[in-house]
Tab-separated table of C-alpha atoms in Angstrom:
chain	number	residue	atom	x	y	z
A	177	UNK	CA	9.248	6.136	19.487
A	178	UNK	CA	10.824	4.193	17.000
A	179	UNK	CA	9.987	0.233	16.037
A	180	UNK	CA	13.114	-2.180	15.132
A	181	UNK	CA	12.221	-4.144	12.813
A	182	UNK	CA	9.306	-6.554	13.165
A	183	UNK	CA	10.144	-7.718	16.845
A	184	UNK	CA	8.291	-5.323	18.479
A	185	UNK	CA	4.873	-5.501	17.337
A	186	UNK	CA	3.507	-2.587	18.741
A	187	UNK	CA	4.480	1.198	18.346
A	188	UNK	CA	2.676	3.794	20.838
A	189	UNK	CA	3.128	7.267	20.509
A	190	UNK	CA	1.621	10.690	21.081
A	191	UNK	CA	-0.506	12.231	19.195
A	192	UNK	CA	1.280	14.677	16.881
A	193	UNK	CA	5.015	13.304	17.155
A	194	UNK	CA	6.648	11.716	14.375
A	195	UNK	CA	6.228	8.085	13.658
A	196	UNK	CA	8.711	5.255	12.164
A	197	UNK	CA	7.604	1.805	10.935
A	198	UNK	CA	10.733	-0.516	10.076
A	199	UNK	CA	10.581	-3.384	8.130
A	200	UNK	CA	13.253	-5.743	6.857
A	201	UNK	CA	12.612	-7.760	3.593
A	202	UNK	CA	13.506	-10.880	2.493
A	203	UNK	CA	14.518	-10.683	-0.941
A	204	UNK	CA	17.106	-8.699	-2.509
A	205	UNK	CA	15.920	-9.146	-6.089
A	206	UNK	CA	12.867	-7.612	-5.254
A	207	UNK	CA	12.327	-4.342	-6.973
A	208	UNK	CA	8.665	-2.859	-5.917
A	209	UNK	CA	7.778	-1.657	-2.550
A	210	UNK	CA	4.049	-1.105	-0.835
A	211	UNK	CA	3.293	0.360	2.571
A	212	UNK	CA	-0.291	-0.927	3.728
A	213	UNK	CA	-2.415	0.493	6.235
A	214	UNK	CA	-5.189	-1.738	7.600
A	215	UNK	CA	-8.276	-0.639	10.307
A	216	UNK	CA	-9.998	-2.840	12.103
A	217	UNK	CA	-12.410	-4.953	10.047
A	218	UNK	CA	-11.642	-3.066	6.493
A	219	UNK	CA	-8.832	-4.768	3.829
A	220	UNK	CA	-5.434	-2.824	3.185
A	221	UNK	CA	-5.023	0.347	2.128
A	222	UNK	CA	-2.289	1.458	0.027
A	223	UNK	CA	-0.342	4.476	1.672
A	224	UNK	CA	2.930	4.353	-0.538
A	225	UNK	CA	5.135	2.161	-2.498
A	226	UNK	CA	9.042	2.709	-3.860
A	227	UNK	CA	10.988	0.904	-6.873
A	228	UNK	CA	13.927	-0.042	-6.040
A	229	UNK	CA	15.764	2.562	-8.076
A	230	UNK	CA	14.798	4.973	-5.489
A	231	UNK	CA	15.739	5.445	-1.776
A	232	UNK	CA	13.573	7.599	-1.048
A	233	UNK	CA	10.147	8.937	-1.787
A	234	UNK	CA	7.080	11.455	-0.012
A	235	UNK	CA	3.783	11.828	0.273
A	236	UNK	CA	1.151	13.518	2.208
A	237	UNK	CA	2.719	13.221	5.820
A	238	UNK	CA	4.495	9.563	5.059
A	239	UNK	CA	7.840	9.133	3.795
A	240	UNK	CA	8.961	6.003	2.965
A	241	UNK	CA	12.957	5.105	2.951
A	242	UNK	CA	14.275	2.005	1.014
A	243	UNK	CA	18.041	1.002	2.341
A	244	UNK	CA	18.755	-1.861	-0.095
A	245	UNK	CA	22.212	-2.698	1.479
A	246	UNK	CA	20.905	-3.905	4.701
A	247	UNK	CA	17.201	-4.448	3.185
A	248	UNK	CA	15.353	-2.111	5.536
A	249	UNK	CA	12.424	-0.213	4.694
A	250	UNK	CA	11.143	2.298	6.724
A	251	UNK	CA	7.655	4.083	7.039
A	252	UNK	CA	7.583	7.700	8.635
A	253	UNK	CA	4.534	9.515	9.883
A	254	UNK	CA	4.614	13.372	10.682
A	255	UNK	CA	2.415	14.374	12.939
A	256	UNK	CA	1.135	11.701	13.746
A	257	UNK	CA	-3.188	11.643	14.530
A	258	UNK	CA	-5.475	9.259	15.934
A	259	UNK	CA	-6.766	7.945	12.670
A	260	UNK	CA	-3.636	7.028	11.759
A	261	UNK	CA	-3.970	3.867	14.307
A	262	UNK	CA	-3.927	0.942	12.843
A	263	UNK	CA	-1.687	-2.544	11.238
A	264	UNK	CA	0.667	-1.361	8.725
A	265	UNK	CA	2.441	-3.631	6.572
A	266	UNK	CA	5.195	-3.896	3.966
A	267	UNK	CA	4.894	-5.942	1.128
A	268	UNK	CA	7.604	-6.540	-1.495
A	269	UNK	CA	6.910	-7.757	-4.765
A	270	UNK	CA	9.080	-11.311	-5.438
A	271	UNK	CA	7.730	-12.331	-8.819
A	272	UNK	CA	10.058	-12.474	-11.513
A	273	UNK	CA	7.558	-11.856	-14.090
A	274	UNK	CA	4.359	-10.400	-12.483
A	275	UNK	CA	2.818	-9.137	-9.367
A	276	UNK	CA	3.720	-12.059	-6.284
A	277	UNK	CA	3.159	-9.440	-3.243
A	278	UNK	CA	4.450	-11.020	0.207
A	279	UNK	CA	3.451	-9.251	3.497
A	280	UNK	CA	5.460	-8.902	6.547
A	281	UNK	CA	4.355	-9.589	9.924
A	282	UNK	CA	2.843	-6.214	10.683
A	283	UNK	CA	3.215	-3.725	13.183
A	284	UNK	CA	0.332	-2.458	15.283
A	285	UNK	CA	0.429	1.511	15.709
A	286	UNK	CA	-1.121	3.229	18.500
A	287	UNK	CA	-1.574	6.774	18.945
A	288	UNK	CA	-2.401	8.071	22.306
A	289	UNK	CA	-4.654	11.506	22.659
B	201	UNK	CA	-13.296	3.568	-0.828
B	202	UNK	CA	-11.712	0.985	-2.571
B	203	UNK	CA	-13.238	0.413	-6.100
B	204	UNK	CA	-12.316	-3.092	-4.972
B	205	UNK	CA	-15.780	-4.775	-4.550
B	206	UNK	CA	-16.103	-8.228	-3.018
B	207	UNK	CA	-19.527	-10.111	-2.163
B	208	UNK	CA	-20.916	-11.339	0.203
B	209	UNK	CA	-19.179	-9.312	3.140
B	210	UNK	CA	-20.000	-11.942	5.529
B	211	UNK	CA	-20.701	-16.128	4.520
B	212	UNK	CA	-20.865	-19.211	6.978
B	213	UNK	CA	-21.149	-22.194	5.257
B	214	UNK	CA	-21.572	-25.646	6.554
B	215	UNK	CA	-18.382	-28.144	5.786
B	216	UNK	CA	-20.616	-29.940	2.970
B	217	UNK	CA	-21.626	-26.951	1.239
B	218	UNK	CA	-20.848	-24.841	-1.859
B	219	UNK	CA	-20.537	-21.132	-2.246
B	220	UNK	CA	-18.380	-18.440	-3.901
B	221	UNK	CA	-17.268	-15.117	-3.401
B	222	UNK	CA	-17.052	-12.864	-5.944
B	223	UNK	CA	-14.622	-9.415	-6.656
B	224	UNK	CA	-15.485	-6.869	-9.336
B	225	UNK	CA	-13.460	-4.207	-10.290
B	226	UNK	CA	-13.971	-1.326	-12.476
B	227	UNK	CA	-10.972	0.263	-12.768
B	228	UNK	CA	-9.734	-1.411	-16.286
B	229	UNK	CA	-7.534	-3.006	-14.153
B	230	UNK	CA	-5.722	-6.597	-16.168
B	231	UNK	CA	-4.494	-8.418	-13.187
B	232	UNK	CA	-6.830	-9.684	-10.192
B	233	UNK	CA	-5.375	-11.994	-6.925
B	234	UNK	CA	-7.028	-13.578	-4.153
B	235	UNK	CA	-5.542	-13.570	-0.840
B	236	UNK	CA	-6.162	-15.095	2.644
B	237	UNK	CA	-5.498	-13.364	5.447
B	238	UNK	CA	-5.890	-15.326	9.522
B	239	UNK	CA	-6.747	-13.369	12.632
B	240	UNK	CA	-3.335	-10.926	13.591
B	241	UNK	CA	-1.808	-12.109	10.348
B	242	UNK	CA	-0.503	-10.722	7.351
B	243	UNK	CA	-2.299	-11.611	3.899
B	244	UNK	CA	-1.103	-14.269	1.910
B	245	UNK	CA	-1.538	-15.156	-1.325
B	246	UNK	CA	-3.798	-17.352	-3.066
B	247	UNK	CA	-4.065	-17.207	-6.809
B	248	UNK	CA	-2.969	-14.085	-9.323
B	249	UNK	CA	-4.845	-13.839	-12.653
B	250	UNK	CA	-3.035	-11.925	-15.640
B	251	UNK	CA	-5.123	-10.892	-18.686
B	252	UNK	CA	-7.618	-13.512	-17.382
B	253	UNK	CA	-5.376	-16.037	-17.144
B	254	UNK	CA	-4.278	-17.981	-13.684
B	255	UNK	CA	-0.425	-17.159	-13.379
B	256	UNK	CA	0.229	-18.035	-10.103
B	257	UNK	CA	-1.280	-20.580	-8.001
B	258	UNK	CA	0.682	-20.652	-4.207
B	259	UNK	CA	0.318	-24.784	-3.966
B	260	UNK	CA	-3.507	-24.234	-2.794
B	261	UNK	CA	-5.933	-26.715	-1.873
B	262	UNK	CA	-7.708	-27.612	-4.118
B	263	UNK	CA	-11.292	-27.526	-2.279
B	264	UNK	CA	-10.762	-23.030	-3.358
B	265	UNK	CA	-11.234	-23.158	-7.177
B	266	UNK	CA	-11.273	-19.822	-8.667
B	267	UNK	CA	-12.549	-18.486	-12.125
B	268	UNK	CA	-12.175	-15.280	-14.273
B	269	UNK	CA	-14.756	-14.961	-16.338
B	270	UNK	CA	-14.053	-11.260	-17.428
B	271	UNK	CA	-11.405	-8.405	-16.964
B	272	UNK	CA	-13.300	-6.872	-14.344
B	273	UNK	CA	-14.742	-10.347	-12.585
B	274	UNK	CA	-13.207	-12.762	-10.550
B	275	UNK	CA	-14.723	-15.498	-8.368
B	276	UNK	CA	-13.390	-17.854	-5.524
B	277	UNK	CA	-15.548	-21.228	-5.716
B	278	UNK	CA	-15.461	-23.024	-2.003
B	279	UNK	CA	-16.763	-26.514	-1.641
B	280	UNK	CA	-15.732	-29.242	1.783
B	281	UNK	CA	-13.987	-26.605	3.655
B	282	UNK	CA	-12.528	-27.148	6.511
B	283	UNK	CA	-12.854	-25.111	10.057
B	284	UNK	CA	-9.354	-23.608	9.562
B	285	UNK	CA	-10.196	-22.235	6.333
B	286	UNK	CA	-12.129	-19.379	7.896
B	287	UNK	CA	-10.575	-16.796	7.391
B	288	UNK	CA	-10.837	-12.974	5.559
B	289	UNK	CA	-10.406	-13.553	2.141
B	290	UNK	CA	-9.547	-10.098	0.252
B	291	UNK	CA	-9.722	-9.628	-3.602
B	292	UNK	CA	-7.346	-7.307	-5.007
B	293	UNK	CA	-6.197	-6.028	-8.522
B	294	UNK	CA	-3.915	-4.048	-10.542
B	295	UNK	CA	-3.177	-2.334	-13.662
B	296	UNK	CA	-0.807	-4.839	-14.976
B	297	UNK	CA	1.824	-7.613	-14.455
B	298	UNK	CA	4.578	-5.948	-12.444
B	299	UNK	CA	5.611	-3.348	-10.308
B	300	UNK	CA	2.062	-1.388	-10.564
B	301	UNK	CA	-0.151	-0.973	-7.060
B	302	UNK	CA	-2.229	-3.378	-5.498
B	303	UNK	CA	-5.668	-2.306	-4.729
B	304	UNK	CA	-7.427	-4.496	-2.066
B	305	UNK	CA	-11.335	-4.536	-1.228
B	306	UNK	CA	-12.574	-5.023	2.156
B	307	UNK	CA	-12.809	-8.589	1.995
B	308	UNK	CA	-14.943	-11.657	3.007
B	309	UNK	CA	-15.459	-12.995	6.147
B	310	UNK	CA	-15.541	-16.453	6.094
B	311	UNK	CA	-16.726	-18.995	8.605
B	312	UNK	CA	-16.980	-22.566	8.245
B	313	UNK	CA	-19.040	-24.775	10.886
């Protein structure tokens, strides 16, 4: 199940298949990258973030792809478990000098047991 | 756990009174923000402070006042609220200016009667 961009709120899918998150950003001068996860009742949680001198870049199960052409971002989940329900965000950073983080809309991820 | 700390968790205040939150970090971390964030919304910003100095104030009312009285401190002063301003409001810092990770506490949960 895949998300396109930040019209379809919510992703469902089954416990341990693969995940995708898209997100489309605003500015093309922006050159820092954050992936947020955020539960019910508890503030973000950083997952991942990319400079934009990078298109790519892994973690533990997440990979997150930057596509500054088109100005996609993309989150990817492997194996995807029930904890990992929750709102995840992208947030670019648009400050020309310092740290001026601006969400997007969120996408709600549900994973079903 | 974040090392994000913000106090008190939960406030309701009356649309005379005064209160603050407060945000404490220990992480030597030189740059602090405040954001707000509405029910099924993303956060947006409030205030950043650099080396304990405001930097960027998003055009907000002035009834939030917020102080910096240390690197590691940071307080949001509330007085005549409104109803609309309840809201989460999440404290968050990083190591520097630009381009480092955001760290977010859990927030406050404001409510104004």
């Amino acid at each position: 199940g895949e998300s396109v961009g930040l019209h379809l709120p919510t992703l469902s899918v089954q416990e341990g298949d693969n995940s995708i998150i898209n997100c489309a950003y605003s500015n093309s001068a922006s050159d820092y990258f954050i992936w947020y996860k955020q539960e019910s009742g508890k503030g973000p949680q950083f997952i991942i973030d990319i400079r934009s001198n990078m298109d790519k870049r892994q973690g533990q199960r997440v990979t997150v792809l930057l596509n500054k052409t088109v100005k996609h971002l993309s989150l990817q989940i492997a194996a995807t478990q029930p904890g990992d329900s929750a709102v995840y965000f992208c947030a670019e950073n648009m400050g020309e000098y310092g740290n001026k983080l601006v969400f997007g809309a969120g996408t709600i991820l549900r994973v079903k047991s | 756990d974040t090392e994000v700390t913000q106090t008190p968790k939960h406030l309701v205040m009356g649309m005379t009174n005064k209160k603050s939150l407060k945000c404490e970090q220990h992480m030597g971390h030189r740059a602090m923000y405040w954001y707000k964030q509405k029910a099924k919304k993303p956060p947006e910003l409030m205030f950043v402070y650099s080396y304990e100095k405001l930097s960027i104030n998003e055009s907000v009312p002035s009834r939030f006042s917020p102080e910096c009285p240390n690197s590691s401190l940071l307080n949001l002063h509330l007085h005549a609220l409104q109803p609309e301003d309840s809201a989460l409001y999440l404290c968050a810092s990083s190591q520097g200016d630009s381009g480092n990770t955001i760290y977010f506490g859990e927030g406050s949960w404001l409510t104004v009667v």
